[in-house]
CSV table of C-alpha atoms in Angstrom, one decimal:
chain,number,residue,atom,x,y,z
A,1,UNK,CA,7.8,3.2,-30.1
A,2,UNK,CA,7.8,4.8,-33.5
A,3,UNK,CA,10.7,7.1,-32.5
A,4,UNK,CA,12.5,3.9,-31.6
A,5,UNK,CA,12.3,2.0,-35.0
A,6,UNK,CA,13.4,4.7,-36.5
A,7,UNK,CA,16.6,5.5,-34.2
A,8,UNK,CA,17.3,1.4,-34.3
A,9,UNK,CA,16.8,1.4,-38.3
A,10,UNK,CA,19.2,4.6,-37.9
A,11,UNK,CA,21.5,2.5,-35.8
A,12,UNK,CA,21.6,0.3,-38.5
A,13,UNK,CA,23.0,2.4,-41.1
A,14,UNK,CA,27.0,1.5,-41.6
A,15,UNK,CA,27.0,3.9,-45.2
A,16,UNK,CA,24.5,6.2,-45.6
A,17,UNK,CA,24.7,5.1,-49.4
A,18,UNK,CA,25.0,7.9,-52.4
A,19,UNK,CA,25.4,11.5,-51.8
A,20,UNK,CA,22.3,13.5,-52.4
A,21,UNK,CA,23.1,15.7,-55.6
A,22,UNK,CA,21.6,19.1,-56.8
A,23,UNK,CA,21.7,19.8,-60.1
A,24,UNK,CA,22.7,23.2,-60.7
A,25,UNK,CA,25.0,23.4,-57.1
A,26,UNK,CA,25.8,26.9,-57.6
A,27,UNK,CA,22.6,28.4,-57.1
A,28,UNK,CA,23.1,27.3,-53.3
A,29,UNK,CA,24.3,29.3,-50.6
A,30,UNK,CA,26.3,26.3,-48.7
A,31,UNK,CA,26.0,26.8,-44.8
A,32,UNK,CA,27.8,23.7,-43.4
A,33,UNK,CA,27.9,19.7,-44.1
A,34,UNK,CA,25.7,17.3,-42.6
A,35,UNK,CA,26.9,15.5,-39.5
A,36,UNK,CA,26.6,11.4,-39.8
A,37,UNK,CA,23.5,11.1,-37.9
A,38,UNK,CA,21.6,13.3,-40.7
A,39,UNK,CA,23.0,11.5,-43.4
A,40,UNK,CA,21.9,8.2,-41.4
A,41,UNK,CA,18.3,9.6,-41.0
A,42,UNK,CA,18.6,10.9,-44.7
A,43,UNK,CA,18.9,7.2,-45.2
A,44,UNK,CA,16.4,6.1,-43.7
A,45,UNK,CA,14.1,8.7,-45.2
A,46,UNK,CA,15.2,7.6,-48.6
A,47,UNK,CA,14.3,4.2,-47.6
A,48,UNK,CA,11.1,4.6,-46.0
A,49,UNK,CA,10.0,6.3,-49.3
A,50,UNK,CA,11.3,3.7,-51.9
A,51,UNK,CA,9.5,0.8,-49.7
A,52,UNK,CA,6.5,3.1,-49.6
A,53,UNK,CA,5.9,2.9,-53.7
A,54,UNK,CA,7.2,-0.5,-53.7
A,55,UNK,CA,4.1,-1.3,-51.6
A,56,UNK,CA,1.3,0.5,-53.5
A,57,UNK,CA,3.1,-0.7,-56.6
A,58,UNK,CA,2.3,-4.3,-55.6
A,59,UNK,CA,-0.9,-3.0,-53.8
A,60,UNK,CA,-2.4,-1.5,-57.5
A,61,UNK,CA,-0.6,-5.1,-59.1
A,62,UNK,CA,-2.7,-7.2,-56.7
A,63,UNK,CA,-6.3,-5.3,-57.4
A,64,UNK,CA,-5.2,-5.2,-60.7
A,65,UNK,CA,-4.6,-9.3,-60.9
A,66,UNK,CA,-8.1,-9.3,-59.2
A,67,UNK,CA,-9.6,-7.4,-61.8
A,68,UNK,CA,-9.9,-4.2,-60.4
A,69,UNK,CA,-8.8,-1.7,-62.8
A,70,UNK,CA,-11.2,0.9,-62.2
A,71,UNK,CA,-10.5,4.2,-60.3
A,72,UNK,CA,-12.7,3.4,-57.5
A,73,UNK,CA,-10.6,0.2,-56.8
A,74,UNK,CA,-7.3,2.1,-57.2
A,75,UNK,CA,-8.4,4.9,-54.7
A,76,UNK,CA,-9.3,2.1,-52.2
A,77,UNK,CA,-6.1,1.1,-52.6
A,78,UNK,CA,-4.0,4.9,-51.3
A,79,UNK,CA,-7.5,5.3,-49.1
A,80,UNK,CA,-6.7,2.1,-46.8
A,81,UNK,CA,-5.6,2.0,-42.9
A,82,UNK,CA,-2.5,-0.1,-44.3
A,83,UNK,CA,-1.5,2.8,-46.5
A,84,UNK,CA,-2.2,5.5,-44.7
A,85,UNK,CA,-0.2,4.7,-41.8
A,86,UNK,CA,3.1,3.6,-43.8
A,87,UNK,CA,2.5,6.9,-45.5
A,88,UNK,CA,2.4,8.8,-42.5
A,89,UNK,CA,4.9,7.2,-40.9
A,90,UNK,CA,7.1,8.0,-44.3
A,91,UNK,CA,5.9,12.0,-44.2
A,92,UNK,CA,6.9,12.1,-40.7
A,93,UNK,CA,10.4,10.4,-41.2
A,94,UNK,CA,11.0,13.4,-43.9
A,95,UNK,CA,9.2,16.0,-41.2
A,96,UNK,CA,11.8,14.4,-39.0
A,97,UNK,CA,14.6,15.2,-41.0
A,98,UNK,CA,13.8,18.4,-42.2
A,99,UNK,CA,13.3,19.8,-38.7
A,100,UNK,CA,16.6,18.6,-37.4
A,101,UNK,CA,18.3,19.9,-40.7
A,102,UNK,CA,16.8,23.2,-39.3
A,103,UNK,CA,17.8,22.8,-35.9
A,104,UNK,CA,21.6,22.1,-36.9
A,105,UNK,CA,21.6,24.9,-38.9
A,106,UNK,CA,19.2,27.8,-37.5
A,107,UNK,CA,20.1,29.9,-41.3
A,108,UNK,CA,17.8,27.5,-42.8
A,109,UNK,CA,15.1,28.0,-40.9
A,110,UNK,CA,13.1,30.9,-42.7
A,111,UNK,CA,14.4,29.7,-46.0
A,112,UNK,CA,12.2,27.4,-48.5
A,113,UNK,CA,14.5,25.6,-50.8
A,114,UNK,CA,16.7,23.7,-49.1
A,115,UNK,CA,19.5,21.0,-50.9
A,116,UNK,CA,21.8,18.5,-49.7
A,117,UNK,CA,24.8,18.9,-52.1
A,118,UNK,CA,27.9,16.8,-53.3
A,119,UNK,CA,30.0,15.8,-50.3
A,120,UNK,CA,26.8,15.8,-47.4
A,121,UNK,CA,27.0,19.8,-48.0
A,122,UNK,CA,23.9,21.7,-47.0
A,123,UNK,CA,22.5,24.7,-48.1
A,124,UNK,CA,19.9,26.9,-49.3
A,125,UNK,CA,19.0,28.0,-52.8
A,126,UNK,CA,19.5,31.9,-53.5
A,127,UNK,CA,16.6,32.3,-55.9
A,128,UNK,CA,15.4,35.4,-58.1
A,129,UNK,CA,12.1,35.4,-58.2
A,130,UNK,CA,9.5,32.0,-56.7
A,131,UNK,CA,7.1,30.7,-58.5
A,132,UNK,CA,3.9,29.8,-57.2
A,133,UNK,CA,4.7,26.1,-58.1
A,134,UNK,CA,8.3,26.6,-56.4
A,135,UNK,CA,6.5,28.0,-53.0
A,136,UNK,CA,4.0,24.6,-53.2
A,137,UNK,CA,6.4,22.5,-54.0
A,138,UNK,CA,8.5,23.4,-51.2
A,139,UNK,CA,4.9,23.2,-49.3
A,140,UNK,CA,4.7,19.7,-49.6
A,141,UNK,CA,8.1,18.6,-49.8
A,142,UNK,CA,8.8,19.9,-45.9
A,143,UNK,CA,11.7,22.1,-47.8
């Protein structure tokens, strides 16, 4: 059921919208361009993400209308079935993604910092030396 929202709101897609940019391009080790059906599901990831902090921004507006500025009320807020799920459902659009980035292109599979550049181009960052912050941030971000 899930799987078919997501190909319809795919379906749906005529222009993916603005290229993806990385700021510093050529760090990246470019291994091929993203075919339309990434860029549409790129889309819809970007999507499902901006309508996910539209929602807790209202959700933190409304406690906060009803007087409930205190931490406690805000953490009910990101702690509530409603939440959770659109959250989950926006992780696993970006899980989604991610993974079939990696199956189109088995080079990025080991690697951790992955960027869509100008032009739908994919590749993966050549770096020196990772942080600790660089390694969690890829972590979280599915990169």
């Amino acid at each position: 059921m899930f799987l078919n929202r997501i190909l319809d709101e795919m379906a749906h897609v005529e222009e993916p919208g603005s290229v993806p940019t990385e700021e510093d391009a050529a760090n990246y080790t470019v291994v091929g361009t993203l075919s339309r059906d990434l860029q549409r599901l790129y889309a819809v990831k970007v999507r499902r993400s901006m309508e996910l902090k539209r929602y807790l921004r209202a959700e933190v507006i409304k406690h906060a209308q009803n007087e409930a500025n205190d931490v406690a009320d805000r953490m009910e807020v990101v702690q509530s079935p409603a939440f959770q799920l659109k959250k989950f459902e926006c992780d696993l659009v970006g899980k989604l993604f991610w993974g079939a980035v990696r199956i189109e292109f088995p080079e990025l599979v080991d690697k951790t910092s992955i960027g869509i550049l100008p032009g739908w181009k994919i590749g993966w960052e050549k770096m020196q030396q990772i942080s600790l912050g660089a390694m969690l941030a890829a972590a979280i971000l599915g990169r």
